[in-house]
Amino acid sequence: MSTALQPPVPRPARVGYATCRGVEDVEAMPVLAAFARRGVSAEAVCWNDPAVDWAGYDLVLVRSVWDYVQCRPEFLAWARRVSALTRLANPARVLERNTDKAYLRGLAAAGLPVVPTLWVGPGDPPDAVAAADWPELVVKPTVSSGARDTVRSADRAEALAHVAALTAAGRTAMVQPYLTMVEDEGETSLLYLGGEFSHAVRRGPMLGGGFADVAREPAADQLALAERVLAVAAEPGELLYSRVDLVRLADGTPALIELELTEPRLFLDLCPDGPDRLAAAACALLPRPVAGR
Ligand SMILES: Nc1ncnc2c1ncn2[C@@H]1O[C@H](COP(=O)(O)OP(=O)(O)O)[C@@H](O)[C@H]1O
Ligand SMILES: [Mg+2]
């Protein structure tokens, strides 16, 4: 009988698709199926489920972790913990800087066009908000998603009351002009997978009016701005997925309203190749070969 060592038997790579409890993530099944087509064993797991063995995955894909908004410190601690055990995408340092919209201040300071915003933290006087001559205001917290705790109002007293409620809770408020173009041209989201532009979406407005999200061709100035934003916001190769959300200001120029690098809906339903593109880009991050256990 030979005593020679046998080469290790490769096992299928394993991917954890991080989601959270009580949400309907319509992108999960198509993405898990796209991994399966590549011979990768992928499963959806709740990021805050204490029973999950994160080290057992070759890659953890951060996806529909939408409840982090209520517990950002715990979420970031989880991301750092998982990063020490396996590869996390997007990386923990990206999640850390992207889960507070204060990053928009940094991008504006770097010279990128961002929606005009007044920032009011706890203890800051809201004088600039009272003085702003925008006909309608949007007030939102810096840590939010899905328009949670976001108020649109033409009534200054109502807007100031929401600012006061947010700051009293220790949060920082952002105050912006309400951009009516979200109801006609619509916000444009540009999706990048594995660092490459994949597809774009015309977004339905979330604070009134309403039409469905549909695929759209981005204009040249939108594509150019999205590329500039990504070049400033991340290192080359740092992002597995990104969504650049753009609006147009009154003068018609594009401006950034949000850069989603944490848990964006990727609108894969509006891009037939989307799930395969995401899975292919994720597989490029997997260590190979994975030795058997
Ligand atoms: N200044 C604004 N003008 C018009 N609509 C806005 C404005 N700010 C936010 N909205 C609407 O609210 C939605 C959510 O706001 P956003 O800044 O993208 O934060 P989040 O998606 O993290 O909640 C936007 O997609 C848009 O429909
Ligand atoms: Mg948004």
CSV table of C-alpha atoms and ligand atoms in Angstrom, one decimal:
chain,number,residue,atom,x,y,z
A,1,MET,CA,0.0,0.0,0.0
A,2,SER,CA,1.4,3.4,-1.0
A,3,THR,CA,2.1,5.8,1.8
A,4,ALA,CA,2.6,8.8,-0.7
A,5,LEU,CA,0.7,11.8,0.3
A,6,GLN,CA,-2.4,12.3,-1.8
A,7,PRO,CA,-3.0,15.8,-3.3
A,8,PRO,CA,-5.7,17.7,-1.4
A,9,VAL,CA,-9.2,17.2,-2.7
A,10,PRO,CA,-10.5,20.6,-3.8
A,11,ARG,CA,-13.8,21.5,-2.1
A,12,PRO,CA,-16.2,23.9,-3.6
A,13,ALA,CA,-15.5,27.5,-2.6
A,14,ARG,CA,-18.0,28.8,-0.1
A,15,VAL,CA,-19.6,32.3,-0.1
A,16,GLY,CA,-21.7,33.8,2.6
A,17,TYR,CA,-24.3,36.3,1.3
A,18,ALA,CA,-24.9,38.6,4.2
A,19,THR,CA,-28.5,39.8,4.7
A,20,CYS,CA,-30.6,40.6,7.7
A,21,ARG,CA,-33.8,39.3,9.3
A,22,GLY,CA,-37.2,40.3,8.1
A,23,VAL,CA,-36.4,41.7,4.7
A,24,GLU,CA,-37.3,40.7,1.3
A,25,ASP,CA,-34.2,40.7,-0.8
A,26,VAL,CA,-35.3,39.9,-4.4
A,27,GLU,CA,-31.6,39.9,-5.5
A,28,ALA,CA,-30.6,37.0,-3.3
A,29,MET,CA,-31.9,34.0,-5.2
A,30,PRO,CA,-30.6,35.1,-8.7
A,31,VAL,CA,-27.2,35.8,-7.2
A,32,LEU,CA,-27.0,32.5,-5.3
A,33,ALA,CA,-28.0,30.7,-8.5
A,34,ALA,CA,-25.3,32.5,-10.4
A,35,PHE,CA,-22.7,31.3,-7.9
A,36,ALA,CA,-24.1,27.8,-8.1
A,37,ARG,CA,-23.6,27.9,-11.9
A,38,ARG,CA,-19.9,28.6,-11.2
A,39,GLY,CA,-19.6,25.6,-8.9
A,40,VAL,CA,-19.5,27.9,-5.8
A,41,SER,CA,-21.6,27.0,-2.8
A,42,ALA,CA,-23.3,30.3,-1.7
A,43,GLU,CA,-25.9,30.8,1.0
A,44,ALA,CA,-27.7,33.7,2.6
A,45,VAL,CA,-26.9,34.3,6.2
A,46,CYS,CA,-27.9,37.1,8.6
A,47,TRP,CA,-25.0,39.3,9.5
A,48,ASN,CA,-25.9,39.3,13.2
A,49,ASP,CA,-26.7,35.6,13.6
A,50,PRO,CA,-24.4,34.5,16.4
A,51,ALA,CA,-24.4,30.9,15.1
A,52,VAL,CA,-22.7,31.6,11.8
A,53,ASP,CA,-19.1,30.4,11.4
A,54,TRP,CA,-17.7,33.2,9.2
A,55,ALA,CA,-14.3,31.6,9.0
A,56,GLY,CA,-16.0,28.8,7.1
A,57,TYR,CA,-16.6,31.1,4.1
A,58,ASP,CA,-13.9,32.0,1.5
A,59,LEU,CA,-15.7,35.2,0.9
A,60,VAL,CA,-18.5,37.1,2.7
A,61,LEU,CA,-20.5,39.3,0.3
A,62,VAL,CA,-22.2,42.2,2.1
A,63,ARG,CA,-25.6,42.7,0.7
A,64,SER,CA,-29.1,43.3,2.2
A,65,VAL,CA,-27.8,44.2,5.7
A,66,TRP,CA,-30.4,47.0,5.8
A,67,ASP,CA,-31.0,47.0,9.6
A,68,TYR,CA,-27.5,48.3,10.4
A,69,VAL,CA,-28.9,51.8,10.4
A,70,GLN,CA,-30.2,51.2,13.9
A,71,CYS,CA,-26.9,49.7,15.2
A,72,ARG,CA,-24.0,51.0,13.1
A,73,PRO,CA,-21.3,50.4,15.8
A,74,GLU,CA,-22.3,46.8,16.1
A,75,PHE,CA,-22.4,46.4,12.4
A,76,LEU,CA,-18.9,47.9,11.9
A,77,ALA,CA,-17.6,45.7,14.8
A,78,TRP,CA,-19.0,42.7,12.9
A,79,ALA,CA,-17.3,43.8,9.7
A,80,ARG,CA,-13.9,44.2,11.4
A,81,ARG,CA,-14.3,40.8,13.1
A,82,VAL,CA,-15.2,39.0,9.9
A,83,SER,CA,-12.4,40.7,8.0
A,84,ALA,CA,-10.0,39.1,10.5
A,85,LEU,CA,-11.4,35.7,9.6
A,86,THR,CA,-12.0,35.8,5.9
A,87,ARG,CA,-12.4,38.2,2.9
A,88,LEU,CA,-15.2,40.7,3.2
A,89,ALA,CA,-16.6,42.6,0.2
A,90,ASN,CA,-16.9,45.5,0.2
A,91,PRO,CA,-14.0,45.7,2.8
A,92,ALA,CA,-14.7,46.8,6.4
A,93,ARG,CA,-12.8,50.1,5.9
A,94,VAL,CA,-15.1,51.0,3.0
A,95,LEU,CA,-18.2,50.2,5.1
A,96,GLU,CA,-16.8,52.3,7.9
A,97,ARG,CA,-16.5,55.4,5.8
A,98,ASN,CA,-19.6,54.8,3.7
A,99,THR,CA,-22.2,54.2,6.4
A,100,ASP,CA,-22.3,57.9,7.5
A,101,LYS,CA,-23.2,60.4,4.8
A,102,ALA,CA,-20.5,62.7,6.2
A,103,TYR,CA,-18.4,61.2,3.4
A,104,LEU,CA,-20.3,63.5,1.1
A,105,ARG,CA,-18.6,66.5,2.8
A,106,GLY,CA,-15.2,65.0,2.1
A,107,LEU,CA,-16.1,64.4,-1.5
A,108,ALA,CA,-17.4,68.0,-1.9
A,109,ALA,CA,-14.2,69.2,-0.2
A,110,ALA,CA,-12.3,67.2,-2.9
A,111,GLY,CA,-14.0,69.3,-5.5
A,112,LEU,CA,-16.8,66.9,-6.6
A,113,PRO,CA,-20.2,68.3,-7.2
A,114,VAL,CA,-22.5,67.2,-4.4
A,115,VAL,CA,-26.1,68.3,-3.7
A,116,PRO,CA,-26.0,71.5,-1.6
A,117,THR,CA,-26.2,70.5,2.0
A,118,LEU,CA,-26.3,72.2,5.4
A,119,TRP,CA,-25.0,70.0,8.2
A,120,VAL,CA,-26.4,70.4,11.7
A,121,GLY,CA,-24.9,68.3,14.5
A,122,PRO,CA,-26.0,68.1,18.1
A,123,GLY,CA,-25.2,71.5,19.7
A,124,ASP,CA,-24.9,73.3,16.3
A,125,PRO,CA,-27.2,76.3,15.8
A,126,PRO,CA,-29.6,75.7,13.0
A,127,ASP,CA,-29.4,79.4,11.9
A,128,ALA,CA,-28.3,78.5,8.3
A,129,VAL,CA,-31.4,76.3,7.9
A,130,ALA,CA,-33.7,79.1,9.0
A,131,ALA,CA,-32.0,81.4,6.5
A,132,ALA,CA,-31.9,79.1,3.5
A,133,ASP,CA,-34.0,80.4,0.7
A,134,TRP,CA,-34.8,77.0,-0.8
A,135,PRO,CA,-38.6,76.8,-1.5
A,136,GLU,CA,-38.8,73.2,-0.2
A,137,LEU,CA,-36.4,71.4,2.2
A,138,VAL,CA,-35.4,67.8,2.7
A,139,VAL,CA,-34.1,66.9,6.2
A,140,LYS,CA,-32.4,63.5,6.7
A,141,PRO,CA,-30.0,61.9,9.2
A,142,THR,CA,-26.4,61.2,8.1
A,143,VAL,CA,-26.9,57.5,9.0
A,144,SER,CA,-29.9,56.3,7.1
A,145,SER,CA,-31.1,54.2,4.1
A,146,GLY,CA,-34.3,53.8,2.2
A,147,ALA,CA,-35.3,57.4,3.1
A,148,ARG,CA,-35.8,56.4,6.7
A,149,ASP,CA,-36.4,59.4,9.0
A,150,THR,CA,-36.3,61.7,6.0
A,151,VAL,CA,-38.8,64.6,5.8
A,152,ARG,CA,-39.7,66.8,2.9
A,153,SER,CA,-41.3,70.1,3.8
A,154,ALA,CA,-42.0,73.6,2.5
A,155,ASP,CA,-42.7,74.6,6.0
A,156,ARG,CA,-39.5,75.9,7.7
A,157,ALA,CA,-40.8,75.4,11.2
A,158,GLU,CA,-41.6,71.7,10.4
A,159,ALA,CA,-38.2,71.2,8.8
A,160,LEU,CA,-36.5,72.8,11.8
A,161,ALA,CA,-38.5,70.7,14.2
A,162,HIS,CA,-37.2,67.6,12.4
A,163,VAL,CA,-33.7,68.9,12.6
A,164,ALA,CA,-34.2,69.4,16.3
A,165,ALA,CA,-35.6,65.9,16.8
A,166,LEU,CA,-32.6,64.3,15.0
A,167,THR,CA,-30.0,66.3,16.9
A,168,ALA,CA,-31.8,65.8,20.2
A,169,ALA,CA,-31.3,62.0,19.5
A,170,GLY,CA,-27.6,62.7,19.1
A,171,ARG,CA,-27.7,62.4,15.3
A,172,THR,CA,-26.5,64.8,12.7
A,173,ALA,CA,-29.1,66.3,10.3
A,174,MET,CA,-28.5,67.1,6.6
A,175,VAL,CA,-30.7,69.8,5.1
A,176,GLN,CA,-30.9,70.1,1.3
A,177,PRO,CA,-33.1,71.8,-1.3
A,178,TYR,CA,-35.9,69.5,-2.5
A,179,LEU,CA,-34.8,68.8,-6.1
A,180,THR,CA,-38.0,68.6,-8.2
A,181,MET,CA,-36.1,66.9,-11.1
A,182,VAL,CA,-36.4,63.6,-9.1
A,183,GLU,CA,-40.1,63.7,-10.3
A,184,ASP,CA,-39.4,64.1,-14.1
A,185,GLU,CA,-35.9,63.2,-15.3
A,186,GLY,CA,-35.5,61.2,-12.1
A,187,GLU,CA,-32.4,60.3,-10.0
A,188,THR,CA,-29.9,58.2,-12.0
A,189,SER,CA,-28.1,55.3,-10.3
A,190,LEU,CA,-25.0,53.9,-12.1
A,191,LEU,CA,-24.0,50.4,-11.1
A,192,TYR,CA,-20.4,49.1,-11.1
A,193,LEU,CA,-19.6,45.5,-10.6
A,194,GLY,CA,-15.9,44.4,-10.2
A,195,GLY,CA,-14.9,47.9,-11.0
A,196,GLU,CA,-16.6,48.0,-14.4
A,197,PHE,CA,-19.7,50.0,-15.3
A,198,SER,CA,-22.5,47.5,-15.6
A,199,HIS,CA,-25.9,49.3,-16.0
A,200,ALA,CA,-27.9,52.3,-14.9
A,201,VAL,CA,-31.4,52.9,-13.6
A,202,ARG,CA,-33.8,55.8,-13.7
A,203,ARG,CA,-35.1,55.8,-10.1
A,204,GLY,CA,-38.6,56.6,-9.0
A,205,PRO,CA,-38.8,59.5,-6.5
A,206,MET,CA,-39.1,58.4,-2.9
A,207,LEU,CA,-40.6,61.6,-1.3
A,208,GLY,CA,-43.7,62.1,-3.4
A,209,GLY,CA,-44.8,61.7,-7.0
A,210,GLY,CA,-43.9,58.3,-8.2
A,211,PHE,CA,-42.9,56.1,-11.1
A,212,ALA,CA,-41.3,52.7,-11.3
A,213,ASP,CA,-37.5,52.2,-11.5
A,214,VAL,CA,-36.5,51.4,-15.1
A,215,ALA,CA,-33.2,50.7,-16.9
A,216,ARG,CA,-31.7,53.8,-18.6
A,217,GLU,CA,-28.7,54.7,-20.6
A,218,PRO,CA,-26.6,57.1,-18.6
A,219,ALA,CA,-25.6,60.4,-20.3
A,220,ALA,CA,-22.0,61.1,-21.0
A,221,ASP,CA,-21.8,63.7,-18.2
A,222,GLN,CA,-23.3,61.3,-15.7
A,223,LEU,CA,-20.8,58.5,-16.6
A,224,ALA,CA,-17.9,61.0,-16.4
A,225,LEU,CA,-19.0,62.2,-13.0
A,226,ALA,CA,-19.5,58.6,-11.7
A,227,GLU,CA,-16.0,57.7,-12.8
A,228,ARG,CA,-14.6,60.8,-11.0
A,229,VAL,CA,-16.5,60.0,-7.8
A,230,LEU,CA,-15.2,56.4,-7.7
A,231,ALA,CA,-11.6,57.5,-8.5
A,232,VAL,CA,-11.7,59.9,-5.5
A,233,ALA,CA,-13.7,57.6,-3.1
A,234,ALA,CA,-11.8,54.3,-3.4
A,235,GLU,CA,-8.5,52.8,-4.3
A,236,PRO,CA,-8.3,50.9,-7.6
A,237,GLY,CA,-9.7,47.4,-7.2
A,238,GLU,CA,-11.0,48.2,-3.7
A,239,LEU,CA,-14.7,47.8,-4.5
A,240,LEU,CA,-16.6,44.7,-5.6
A,241,TYR,CA,-19.8,46.7,-6.1
A,242,SER,CA,-20.8,50.3,-6.1
A,243,ARG,CA,-23.8,52.5,-6.9
A,244,VAL,CA,-23.3,56.1,-7.8
A,245,ASP,CA,-26.6,58.0,-7.4
A,246,LEU,CA,-26.8,61.3,-9.3
A,247,VAL,CA,-29.3,64.1,-9.7
A,248,ARG,CA,-29.2,67.3,-11.7
A,249,LEU,CA,-29.0,70.8,-10.2
A,250,ALA,CA,-31.0,73.8,-11.4
A,251,ASP,CA,-28.3,74.6,-13.9
A,252,GLY,CA,-28.5,71.1,-15.4
A,253,THR,CA,-25.2,69.9,-14.2
A,254,PRO,CA,-25.0,66.4,-12.5
A,255,ALA,CA,-24.3,66.2,-8.8
A,256,LEU,CA,-23.8,63.3,-6.3
A,257,ILE,CA,-26.7,62.6,-3.9
A,258,GLU,CA,-25.4,59.4,-2.6
A,259,LEU,CA,-22.5,56.9,-3.1
A,260,GLU,CA,-23.7,53.5,-2.0
A,261,LEU,CA,-20.8,51.1,-1.2
A,262,THR,CA,-22.4,49.2,1.7
A,263,GLU,CA,-25.8,47.6,1.0
A,264,PRO,CA,-27.2,49.1,-2.3
A,265,ARG,CA,-29.9,47.4,-4.1
A,266,LEU,CA,-28.1,46.7,-7.3
A,267,PHE,CA,-31.1,46.6,-9.6
A,268,LEU,CA,-30.0,43.2,-10.9
A,269,ASP,CA,-33.6,42.6,-12.0
A,270,LEU,CA,-33.1,45.4,-14.6
A,271,CYS,CA,-29.9,43.9,-16.0
A,272,PRO,CA,-30.3,40.3,-17.4
A,273,ASP,CA,-26.5,39.7,-17.0
A,274,GLY,CA,-26.3,41.4,-13.6
A,275,PRO,CA,-26.3,38.4,-11.2
A,276,ASP,CA,-23.7,36.6,-13.4
A,277,ARG,CA,-21.5,39.7,-13.5
A,278,LEU,CA,-21.7,40.1,-9.7
A,279,ALA,CA,-20.9,36.4,-9.1
A,280,ALA,CA,-18.0,36.5,-11.7
A,281,ALA,CA,-16.5,39.5,-10.1
A,282,ALA,CA,-16.9,38.0,-6.6
A,283,CYS,CA,-15.3,34.7,-7.8
A,284,ALA,CA,-12.3,36.7,-8.9
A,285,LEU,CA,-11.7,37.5,-5.2
A,286,LEU,CA,-11.7,33.9,-4.1
A,287,PRO,CA,-8.5,32.2,-3.1
A,288,ARG,CA,-7.7,29.3,-5.5
A,289,PRO,CA,-7.4,26.4,-5.3
A,290,VAL,CA,-9.4,25.8,-2.1
A,291,ALA,CA,-7.8,22.7,-0.5
A,292,GLY,CA,-10.1,20.0,0.8
A,293,ARG,CA,-11.1,19.4,4.4
B,1,LIG,N1,-32.6,66.8,-1.9
B,1,LIG,C1,-33.5,65.9,-2.4
B,1,LIG,N2,-34.4,66.3,-3.3
B,1,LIG,C2,-35.3,65.4,-3.8
B,1,LIG,N3,-35.4,64.1,-3.4
B,1,LIG,C3,-34.6,63.7,-2.4
B,1,LIG,C4,-33.6,64.6,-1.9
B,1,LIG,N4,-32.9,63.9,-0.9
B,1,LIG,C5,-33.4,62.7,-0.9
B,1,LIG,N5,-34.5,62.6,-1.8
B,1,LIG,C6,-35.3,61.4,-2.1
B,1,LIG,O1,-35.1,60.5,-1.0
B,1,LIG,C7,-34.4,59.3,-1.4
B,1,LIG,C8,-33.5,58.8,-0.3
B,1,LIG,O2,-32.5,59.8,0.0
B,1,LIG,P1,-31.0,59.5,-0.1
B,1,LIG,O3,-30.2,60.8,0.1
B,1,LIG,O4,-30.7,58.7,-1.3
B,1,LIG,O5,-30.7,58.6,1.2
B,1,LIG,P2,-31.0,57.0,1.5
B,1,LIG,O6,-31.2,56.4,0.2
B,1,LIG,O7,-29.8,56.6,2.2
B,1,LIG,O8,-32.2,57.0,2.4
B,1,LIG,C9,-33.7,59.7,-2.7
B,1,LIG,O9,-33.6,58.5,-3.5
B,1,LIG,C10,-34.7,60.6,-3.3
B,1,LIG,O10,-35.8,60.0,-3.9
B,2,MG,MG,-30.5,56.7,-1.7
